[in-house]
Tab-separated table of C-alpha atoms in Angstrom:
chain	number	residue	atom	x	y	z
A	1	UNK	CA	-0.628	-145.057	36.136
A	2	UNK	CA	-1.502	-142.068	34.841
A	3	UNK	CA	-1.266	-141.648	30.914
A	4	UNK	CA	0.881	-139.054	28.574
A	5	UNK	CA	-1.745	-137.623	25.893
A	6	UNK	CA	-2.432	-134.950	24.242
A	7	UNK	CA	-5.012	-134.242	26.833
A	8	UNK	CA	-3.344	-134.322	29.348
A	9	UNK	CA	-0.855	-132.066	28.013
A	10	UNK	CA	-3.357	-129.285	27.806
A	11	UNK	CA	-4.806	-130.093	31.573
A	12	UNK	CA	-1.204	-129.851	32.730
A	13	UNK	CA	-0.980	-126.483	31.055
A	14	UNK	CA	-4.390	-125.529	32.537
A	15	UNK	CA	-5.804	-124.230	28.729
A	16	UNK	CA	-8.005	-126.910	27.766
A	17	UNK	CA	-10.574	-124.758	26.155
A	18	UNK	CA	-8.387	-122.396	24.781
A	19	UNK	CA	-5.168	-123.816	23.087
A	20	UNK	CA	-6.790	-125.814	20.860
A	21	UNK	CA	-4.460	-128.402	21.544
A	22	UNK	CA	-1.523	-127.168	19.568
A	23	UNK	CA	1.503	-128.829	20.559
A	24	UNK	CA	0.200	-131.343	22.701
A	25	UNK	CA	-0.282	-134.615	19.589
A	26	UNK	CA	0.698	-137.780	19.896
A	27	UNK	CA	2.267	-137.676	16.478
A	28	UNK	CA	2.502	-134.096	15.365
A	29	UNK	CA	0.048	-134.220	12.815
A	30	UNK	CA	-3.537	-133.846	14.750
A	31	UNK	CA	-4.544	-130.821	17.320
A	32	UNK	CA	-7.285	-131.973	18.835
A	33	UNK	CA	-8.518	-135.029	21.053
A	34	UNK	CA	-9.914	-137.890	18.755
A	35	UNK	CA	-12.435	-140.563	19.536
A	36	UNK	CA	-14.060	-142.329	17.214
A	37	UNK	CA	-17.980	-143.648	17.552
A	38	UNK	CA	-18.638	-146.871	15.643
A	39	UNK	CA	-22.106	-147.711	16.133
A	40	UNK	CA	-25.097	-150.334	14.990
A	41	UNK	CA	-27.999	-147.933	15.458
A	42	UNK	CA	-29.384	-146.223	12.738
A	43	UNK	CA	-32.503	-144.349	12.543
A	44	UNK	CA	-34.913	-142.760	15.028
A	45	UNK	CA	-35.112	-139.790	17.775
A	46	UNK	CA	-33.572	-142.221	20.323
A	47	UNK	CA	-30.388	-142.508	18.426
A	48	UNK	CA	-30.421	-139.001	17.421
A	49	UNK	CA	-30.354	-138.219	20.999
A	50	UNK	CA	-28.123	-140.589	21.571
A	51	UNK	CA	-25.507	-139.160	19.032
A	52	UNK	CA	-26.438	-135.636	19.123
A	53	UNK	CA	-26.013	-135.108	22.932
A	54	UNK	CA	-22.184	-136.693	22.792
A	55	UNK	CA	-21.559	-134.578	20.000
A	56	UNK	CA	-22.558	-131.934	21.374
A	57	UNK	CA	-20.542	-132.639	24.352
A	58	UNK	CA	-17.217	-133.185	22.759
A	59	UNK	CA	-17.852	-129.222	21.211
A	60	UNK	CA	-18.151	-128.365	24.367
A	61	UNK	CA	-14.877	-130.280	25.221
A	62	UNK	CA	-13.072	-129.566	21.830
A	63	UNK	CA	-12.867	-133.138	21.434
A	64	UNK	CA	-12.681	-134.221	18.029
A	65	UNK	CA	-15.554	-136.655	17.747
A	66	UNK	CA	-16.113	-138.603	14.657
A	67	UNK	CA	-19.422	-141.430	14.356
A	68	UNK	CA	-19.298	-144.079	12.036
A	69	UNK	CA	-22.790	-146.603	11.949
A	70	UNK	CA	-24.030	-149.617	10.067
A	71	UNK	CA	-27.289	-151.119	10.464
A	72	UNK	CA	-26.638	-154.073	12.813
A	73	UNK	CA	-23.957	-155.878	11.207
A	74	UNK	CA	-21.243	-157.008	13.411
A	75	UNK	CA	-18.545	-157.507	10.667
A	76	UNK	CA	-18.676	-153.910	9.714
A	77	UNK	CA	-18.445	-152.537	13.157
A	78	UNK	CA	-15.298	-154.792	13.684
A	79	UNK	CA	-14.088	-152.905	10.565
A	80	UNK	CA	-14.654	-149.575	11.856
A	81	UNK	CA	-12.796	-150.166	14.883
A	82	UNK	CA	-9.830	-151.333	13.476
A	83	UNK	CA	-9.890	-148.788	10.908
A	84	UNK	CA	-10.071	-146.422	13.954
A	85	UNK	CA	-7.030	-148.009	15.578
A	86	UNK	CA	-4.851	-148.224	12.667
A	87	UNK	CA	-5.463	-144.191	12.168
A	88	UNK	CA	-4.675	-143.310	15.369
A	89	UNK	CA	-7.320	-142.617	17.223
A	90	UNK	CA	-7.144	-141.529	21.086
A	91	UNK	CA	-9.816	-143.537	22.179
A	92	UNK	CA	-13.264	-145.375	21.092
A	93	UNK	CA	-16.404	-145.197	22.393
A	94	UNK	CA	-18.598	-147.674	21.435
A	95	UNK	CA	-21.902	-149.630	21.509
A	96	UNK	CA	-21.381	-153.416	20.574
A	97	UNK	CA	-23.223	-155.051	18.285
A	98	UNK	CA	-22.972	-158.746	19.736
A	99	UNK	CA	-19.954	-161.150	21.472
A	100	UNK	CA	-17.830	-160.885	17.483
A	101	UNK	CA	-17.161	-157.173	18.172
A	102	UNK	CA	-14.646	-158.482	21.273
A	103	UNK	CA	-11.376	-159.556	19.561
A	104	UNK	CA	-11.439	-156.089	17.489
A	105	UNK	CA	-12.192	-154.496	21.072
A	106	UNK	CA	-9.087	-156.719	22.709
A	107	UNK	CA	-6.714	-155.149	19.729
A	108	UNK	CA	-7.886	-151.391	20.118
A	109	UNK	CA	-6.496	-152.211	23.820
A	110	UNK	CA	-3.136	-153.381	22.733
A	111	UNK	CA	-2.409	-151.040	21.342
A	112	UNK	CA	-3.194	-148.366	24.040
A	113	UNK	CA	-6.653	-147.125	23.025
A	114	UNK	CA	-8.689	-147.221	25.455
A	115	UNK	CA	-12.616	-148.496	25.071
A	116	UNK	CA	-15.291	-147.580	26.685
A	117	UNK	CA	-18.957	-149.008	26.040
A	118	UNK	CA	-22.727	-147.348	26.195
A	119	UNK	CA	-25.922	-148.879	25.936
A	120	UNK	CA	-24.432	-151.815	24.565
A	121	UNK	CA	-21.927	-153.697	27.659
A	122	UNK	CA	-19.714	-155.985	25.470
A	123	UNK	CA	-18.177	-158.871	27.033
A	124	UNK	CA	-14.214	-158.628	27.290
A	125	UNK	CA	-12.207	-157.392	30.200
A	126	UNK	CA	-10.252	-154.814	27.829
A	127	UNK	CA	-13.194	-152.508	28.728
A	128	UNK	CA	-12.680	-149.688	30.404
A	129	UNK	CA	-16.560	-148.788	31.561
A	130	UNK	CA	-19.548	-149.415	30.475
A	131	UNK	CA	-22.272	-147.199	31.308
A	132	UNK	CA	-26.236	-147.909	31.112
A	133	UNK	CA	-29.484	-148.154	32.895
A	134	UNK	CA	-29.604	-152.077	33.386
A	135	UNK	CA	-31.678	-153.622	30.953
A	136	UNK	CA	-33.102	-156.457	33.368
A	137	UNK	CA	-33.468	-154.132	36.202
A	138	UNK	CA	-35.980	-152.065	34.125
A	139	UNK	CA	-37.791	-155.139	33.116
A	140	UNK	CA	-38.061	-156.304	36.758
A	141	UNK	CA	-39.083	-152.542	37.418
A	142	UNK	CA	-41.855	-153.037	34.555
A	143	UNK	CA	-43.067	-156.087	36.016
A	144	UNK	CA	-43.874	-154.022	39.535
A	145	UNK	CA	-45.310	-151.427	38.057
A	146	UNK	CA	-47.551	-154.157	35.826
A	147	UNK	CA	-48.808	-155.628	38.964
A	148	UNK	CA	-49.516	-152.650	40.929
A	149	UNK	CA	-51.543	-150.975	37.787
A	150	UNK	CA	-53.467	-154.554	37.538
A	151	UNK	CA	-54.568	-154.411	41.256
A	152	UNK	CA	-55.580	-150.633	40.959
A	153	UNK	CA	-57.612	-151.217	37.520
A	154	UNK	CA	-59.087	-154.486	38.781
A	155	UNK	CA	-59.155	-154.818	42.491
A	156	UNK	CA	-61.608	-157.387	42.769
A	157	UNK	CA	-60.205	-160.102	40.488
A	158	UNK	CA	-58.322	-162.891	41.825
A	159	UNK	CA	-55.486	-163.568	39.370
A	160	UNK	CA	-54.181	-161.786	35.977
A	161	UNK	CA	-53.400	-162.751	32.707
A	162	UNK	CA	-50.538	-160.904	30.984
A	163	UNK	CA	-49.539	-161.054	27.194
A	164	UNK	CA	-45.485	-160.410	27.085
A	165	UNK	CA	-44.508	-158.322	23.164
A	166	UNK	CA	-40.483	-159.114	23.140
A	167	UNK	CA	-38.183	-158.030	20.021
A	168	UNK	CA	-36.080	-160.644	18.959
A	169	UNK	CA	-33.042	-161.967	20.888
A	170	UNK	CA	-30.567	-160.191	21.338
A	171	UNK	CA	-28.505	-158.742	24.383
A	172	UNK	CA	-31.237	-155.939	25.763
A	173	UNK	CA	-34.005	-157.816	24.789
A	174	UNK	CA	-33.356	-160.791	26.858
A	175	UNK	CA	-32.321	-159.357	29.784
A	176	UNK	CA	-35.376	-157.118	29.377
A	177	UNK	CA	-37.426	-160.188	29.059
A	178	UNK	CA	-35.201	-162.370	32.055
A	179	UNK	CA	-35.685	-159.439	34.245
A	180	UNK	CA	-39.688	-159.188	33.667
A	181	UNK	CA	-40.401	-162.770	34.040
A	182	UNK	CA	-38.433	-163.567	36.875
A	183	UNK	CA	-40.200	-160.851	39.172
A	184	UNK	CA	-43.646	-162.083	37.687
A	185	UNK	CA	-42.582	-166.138	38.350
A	186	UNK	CA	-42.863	-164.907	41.982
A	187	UNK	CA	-46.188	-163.709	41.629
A	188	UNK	CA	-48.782	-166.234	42.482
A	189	UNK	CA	-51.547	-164.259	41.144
A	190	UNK	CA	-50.105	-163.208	38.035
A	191	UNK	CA	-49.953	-165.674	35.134
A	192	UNK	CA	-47.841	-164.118	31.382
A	193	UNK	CA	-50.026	-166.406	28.927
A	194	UNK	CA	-47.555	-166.413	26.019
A	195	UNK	CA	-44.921	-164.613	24.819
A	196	UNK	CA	-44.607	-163.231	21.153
A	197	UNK	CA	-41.820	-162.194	19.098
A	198	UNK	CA	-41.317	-159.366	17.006
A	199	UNK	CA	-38.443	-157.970	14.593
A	200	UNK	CA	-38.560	-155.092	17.219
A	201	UNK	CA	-39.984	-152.604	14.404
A	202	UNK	CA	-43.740	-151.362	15.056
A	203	UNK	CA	-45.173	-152.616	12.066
A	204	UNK	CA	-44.114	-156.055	12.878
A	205	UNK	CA	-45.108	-155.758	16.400
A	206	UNK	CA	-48.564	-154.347	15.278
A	207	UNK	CA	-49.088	-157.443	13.051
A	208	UNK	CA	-47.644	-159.661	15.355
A	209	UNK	CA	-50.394	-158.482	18.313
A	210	UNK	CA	-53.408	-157.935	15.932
A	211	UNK	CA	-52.732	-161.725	14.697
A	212	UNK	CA	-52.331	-162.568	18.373
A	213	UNK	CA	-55.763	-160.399	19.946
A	214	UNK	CA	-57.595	-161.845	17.218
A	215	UNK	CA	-57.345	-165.389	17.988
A	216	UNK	CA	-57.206	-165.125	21.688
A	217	UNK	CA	-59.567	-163.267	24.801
A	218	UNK	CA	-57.827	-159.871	25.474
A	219	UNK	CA	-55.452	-160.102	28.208
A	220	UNK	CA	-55.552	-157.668	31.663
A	221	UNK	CA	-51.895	-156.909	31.216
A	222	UNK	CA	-49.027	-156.822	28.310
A	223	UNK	CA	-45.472	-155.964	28.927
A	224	UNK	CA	-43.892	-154.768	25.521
A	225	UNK	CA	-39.426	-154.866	25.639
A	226	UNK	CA	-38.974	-151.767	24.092
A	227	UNK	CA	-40.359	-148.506	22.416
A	228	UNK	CA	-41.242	-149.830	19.329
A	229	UNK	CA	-43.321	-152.696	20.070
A	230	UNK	CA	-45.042	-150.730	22.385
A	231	UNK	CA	-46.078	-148.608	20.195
A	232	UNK	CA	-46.851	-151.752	17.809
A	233	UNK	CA	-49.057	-152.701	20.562
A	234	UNK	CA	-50.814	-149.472	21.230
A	235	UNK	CA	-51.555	-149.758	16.828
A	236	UNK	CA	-52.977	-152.773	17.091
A	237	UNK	CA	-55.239	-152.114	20.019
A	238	UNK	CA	-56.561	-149.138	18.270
A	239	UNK	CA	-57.180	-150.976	15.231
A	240	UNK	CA	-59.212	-153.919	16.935
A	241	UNK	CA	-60.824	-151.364	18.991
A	242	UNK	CA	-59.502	-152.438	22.451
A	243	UNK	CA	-57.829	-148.947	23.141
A	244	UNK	CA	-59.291	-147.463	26.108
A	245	UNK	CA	-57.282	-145.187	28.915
A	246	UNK	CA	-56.624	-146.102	32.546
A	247	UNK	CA	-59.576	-146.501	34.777
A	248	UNK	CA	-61.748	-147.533	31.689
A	249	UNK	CA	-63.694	-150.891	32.656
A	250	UNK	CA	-61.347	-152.609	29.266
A	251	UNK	CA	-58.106	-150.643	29.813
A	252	UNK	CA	-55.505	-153.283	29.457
A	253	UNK	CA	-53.061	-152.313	32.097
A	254	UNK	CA	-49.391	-151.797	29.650
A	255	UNK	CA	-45.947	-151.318	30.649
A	256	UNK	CA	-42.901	-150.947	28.986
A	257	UNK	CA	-38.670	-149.924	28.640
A	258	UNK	CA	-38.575	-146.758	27.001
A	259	UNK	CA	-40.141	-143.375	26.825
A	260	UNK	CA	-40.018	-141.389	24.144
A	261	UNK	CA	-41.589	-138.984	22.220
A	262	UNK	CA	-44.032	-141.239	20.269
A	263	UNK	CA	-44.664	-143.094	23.976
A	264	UNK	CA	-45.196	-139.681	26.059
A	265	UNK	CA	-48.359	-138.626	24.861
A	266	UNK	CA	-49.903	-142.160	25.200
A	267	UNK	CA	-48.715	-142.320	28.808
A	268	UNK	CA	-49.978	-138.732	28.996
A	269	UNK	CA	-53.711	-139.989	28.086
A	270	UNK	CA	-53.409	-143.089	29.688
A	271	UNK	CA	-53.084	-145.748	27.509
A	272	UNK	CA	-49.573	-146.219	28.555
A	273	UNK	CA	-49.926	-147.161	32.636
A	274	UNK	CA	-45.800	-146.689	32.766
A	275	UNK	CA	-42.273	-147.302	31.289
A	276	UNK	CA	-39.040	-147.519	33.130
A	277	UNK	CA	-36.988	-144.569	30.287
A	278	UNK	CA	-33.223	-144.568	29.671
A	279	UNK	CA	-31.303	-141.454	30.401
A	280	UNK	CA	-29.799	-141.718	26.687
A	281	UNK	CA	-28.897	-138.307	26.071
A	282	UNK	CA	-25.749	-138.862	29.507
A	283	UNK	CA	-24.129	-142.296	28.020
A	284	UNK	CA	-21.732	-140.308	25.600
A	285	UNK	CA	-21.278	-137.441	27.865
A	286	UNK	CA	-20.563	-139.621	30.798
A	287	UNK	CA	-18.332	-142.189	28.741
A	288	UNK	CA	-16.583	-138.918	27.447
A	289	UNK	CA	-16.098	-138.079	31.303
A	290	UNK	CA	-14.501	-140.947	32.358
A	291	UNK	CA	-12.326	-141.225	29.005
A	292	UNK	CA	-10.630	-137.578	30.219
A	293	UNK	CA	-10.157	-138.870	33.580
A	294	UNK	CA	-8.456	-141.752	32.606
A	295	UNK	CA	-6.166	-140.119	30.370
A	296	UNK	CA	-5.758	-137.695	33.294
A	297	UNK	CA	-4.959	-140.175	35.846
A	298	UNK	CA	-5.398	-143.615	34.513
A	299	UNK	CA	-7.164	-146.632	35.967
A	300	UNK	CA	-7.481	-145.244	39.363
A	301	UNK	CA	-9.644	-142.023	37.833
A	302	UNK	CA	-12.178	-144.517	37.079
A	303	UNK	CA	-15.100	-145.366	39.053
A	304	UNK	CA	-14.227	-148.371	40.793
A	305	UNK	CA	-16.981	-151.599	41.987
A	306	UNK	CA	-18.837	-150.671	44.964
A	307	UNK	CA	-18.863	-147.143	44.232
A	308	UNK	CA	-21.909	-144.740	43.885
A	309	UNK	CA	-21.392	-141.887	41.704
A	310	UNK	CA	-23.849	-138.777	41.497
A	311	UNK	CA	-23.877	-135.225	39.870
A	312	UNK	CA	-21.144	-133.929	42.325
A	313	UNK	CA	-18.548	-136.141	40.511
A	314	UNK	CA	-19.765	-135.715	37.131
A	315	UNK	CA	-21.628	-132.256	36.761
A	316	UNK	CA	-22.488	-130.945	33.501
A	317	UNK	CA	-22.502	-127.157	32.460
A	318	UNK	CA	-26.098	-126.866	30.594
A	319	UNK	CA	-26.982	-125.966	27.190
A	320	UNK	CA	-29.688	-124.508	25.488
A	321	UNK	CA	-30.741	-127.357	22.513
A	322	UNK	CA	-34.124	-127.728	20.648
A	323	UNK	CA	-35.504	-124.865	23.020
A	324	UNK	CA	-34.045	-127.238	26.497
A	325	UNK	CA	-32.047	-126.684	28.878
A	326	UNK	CA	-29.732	-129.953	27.956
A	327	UNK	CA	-27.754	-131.699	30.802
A	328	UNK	CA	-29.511	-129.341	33.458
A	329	UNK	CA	-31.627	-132.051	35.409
A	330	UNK	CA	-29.037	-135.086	36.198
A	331	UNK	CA	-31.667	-138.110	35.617
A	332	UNK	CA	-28.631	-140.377	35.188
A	333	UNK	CA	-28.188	-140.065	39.035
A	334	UNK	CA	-27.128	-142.085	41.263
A	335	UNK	CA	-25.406	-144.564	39.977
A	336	UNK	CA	-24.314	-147.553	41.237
A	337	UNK	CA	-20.850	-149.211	39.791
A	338	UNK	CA	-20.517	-153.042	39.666
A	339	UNK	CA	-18.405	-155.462	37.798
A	340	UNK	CA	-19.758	-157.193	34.432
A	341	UNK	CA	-17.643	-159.388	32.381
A	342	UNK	CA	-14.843	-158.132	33.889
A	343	UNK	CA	-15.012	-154.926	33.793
A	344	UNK	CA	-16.900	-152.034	35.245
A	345	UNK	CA	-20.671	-151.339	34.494
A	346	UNK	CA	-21.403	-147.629	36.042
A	347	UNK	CA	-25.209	-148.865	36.541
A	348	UNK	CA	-27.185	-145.520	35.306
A	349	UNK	CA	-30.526	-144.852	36.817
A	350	UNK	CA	-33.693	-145.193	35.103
A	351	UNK	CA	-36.563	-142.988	35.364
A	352	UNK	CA	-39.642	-144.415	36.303
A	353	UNK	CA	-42.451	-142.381	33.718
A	354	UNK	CA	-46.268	-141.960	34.496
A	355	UNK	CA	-49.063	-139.585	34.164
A	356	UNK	CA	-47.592	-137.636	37.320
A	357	UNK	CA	-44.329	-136.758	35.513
A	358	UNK	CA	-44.106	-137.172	32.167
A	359	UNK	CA	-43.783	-133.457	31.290
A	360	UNK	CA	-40.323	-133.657	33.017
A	361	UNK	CA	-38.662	-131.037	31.186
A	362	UNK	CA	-34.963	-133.546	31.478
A	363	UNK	CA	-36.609	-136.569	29.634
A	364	UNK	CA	-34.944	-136.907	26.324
A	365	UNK	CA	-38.393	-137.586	24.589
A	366	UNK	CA	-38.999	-133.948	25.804
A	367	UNK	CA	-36.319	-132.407	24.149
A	368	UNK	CA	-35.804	-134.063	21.014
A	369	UNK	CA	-39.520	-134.886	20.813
């Protein structure tokens, strides 16, 4: 059914970008679309580009677009939501910390705000969308890539040991870790040796492999969950002096989620065999898509299960930003749409990242790098 907003108000009057949304409020008081943000990431050029590219979006939409953040705490972001419904607010947009962040979630929804998710799925059916490269299909993606690098850097040895660097549980990192070891159960001549836990920062990853490397033989192979601990890894190598670049008798073979512009150059000399990269800088903008739709046309504007949506239904007009052209190469696309928990998970690609390409002008560790 379609939905009476402020929005689509202006669409109706065909002067989106020029009104400014006068006349069209809910309540009188507001002229412009409002969504608020409440996220658990802090810190870092992934969440810059993260936050930066929808914001830079809703200017280009005149949406008002206002981020609130905490580091990881699941209380707070419940706070911020509510807080968000009980000004008013024409929709949310939001990454969820863990499961607690559903009842706040199920309350935005009765009250006619709609919620869609990014990066982070959620678990209740009062989602709209949620839109993200699958965490466990990049791990199984990692795992390939792991086993074809170990047969091209050792071609004559009969079976592999691999050393898996996870950050600690949590909703990406397990399925990033369920999604790796699955593929490599299947592999008869591929053994992971142990798996080690980190606090997902580098330092902790470093210590956590040095302490590892030190009491153990290297292994051929080691799968790290996430930007951070790979780069942990690639420390801690260094520092024991088992760094050496692909093709190198002692390269151990590494794959990983997550470029980035700390990860780039190391794939870029080889240390790195390959990661499996998120097109971060869309989630927003694509979220911020579907939210117009919707209030344009309701549920039936929404991509539906079974569908596979590309750049012809969501095209961006580029800008320049840090010296890029930003939205001009659609690496989100195609993507597939599926159900999760109820609701709909528009199933971004992922980029696969090696040597070959990782000056691609579209990956977000080139442009915010």
């Amino acid at each position: 059914m379609p939905i009476t907003s402020r929005r689509q108000c202006l669409v109706t009057a065909g002067a989106v970008a020029t009104l400014g949304f006068a006349g069209c409020t809910s309540d009188g008081s507001d002229d412009s679309l409002r969504v608020g943000v409440p996220q658990h990431l802090v810190g870092g050029d992934w969440v810059t580009a993260f936050y930066e590219a929808g914001e830079l979006y809703a200017e280009q939409e005149g949406i008002e677009y206002d981020v609130v953040s905490h580091d990881q705490d699941s209380a707070e972001q419940v706070t911020d939501i509510r807080q968000f419904v009980a000004q008013g607010y024409d929709a949310i947009i939001a990454a969820p910390f863990d499961e607690a962040v559903d009842n706040a979630i199920d309350e935005a929804a009765a009250e006619d705000i709609p919620v869609f998710t990014v990066n982070d799925p959620g678990t209740t059916d009062s989602i709209k969308t949620f839109t993200a490269f699958g965490n466990a299909e990049a791990g199984e993606t990692c795992a390939e890539l792991m086993v074809e690098a170990l047969e091209e850097q050792r071609p004559d040895r009969e079976s592999y040991s691999v050393l898996h660097v996870r950050g600690d549980f949590n909703q990406q990192s397990n399925a990033r870790t369920d999604g790796f070891d699955e593929y490599i159960d299947g592999q008869d001549r591929v053994e992971v040796v142990d798996t080690i836990r980190t606090d997902w920062s580098v330092d902790d990853s470093q210590s956590t492999t040095e302490d590892y490397l030190s009491a153990n033989d290297p292994p051929d192979g080691i799968y790290a969950t996430n930007m951070t601990c790979g780069i942990g890894v690639q420390n801690a190598l260094e520092q024991l002096n088992l760094a050496y670049p692909s093709g190198h008798d002692d390269h151990i073979v590494h794959t990983q989620p997550d470029a980035g512009p700390d990860v780039n150059p190391l794939i870029k000399d080889g240390y790195i065999d390959a990661t499996v990269d998120q097109p971060v800088h869309f989630y927003i903008p694509l979220a911020m898509k579907q939210l117009l739709d919707y209030l344009d046309g309701g549920d039936e504007a929404l991509p539906q299960p079974g569908d596979t949506v590309d750049e012809n239904d969501y095209s961006f007009t580029p800008i320049e930003h840090e010296g890029a052209e930003l939205w001009s190469d659609p690496i989100w696309a195609p993507a597939e749409v599926t159900e999760r928990n109820g609701h709909t998970h528009v199933l971004t690609a992922g980029v696969v990242v090696t040597e070959e390409n990782v000056d691609r002008p579209g990956l977000w560790g080139n442009i915010w790098g």
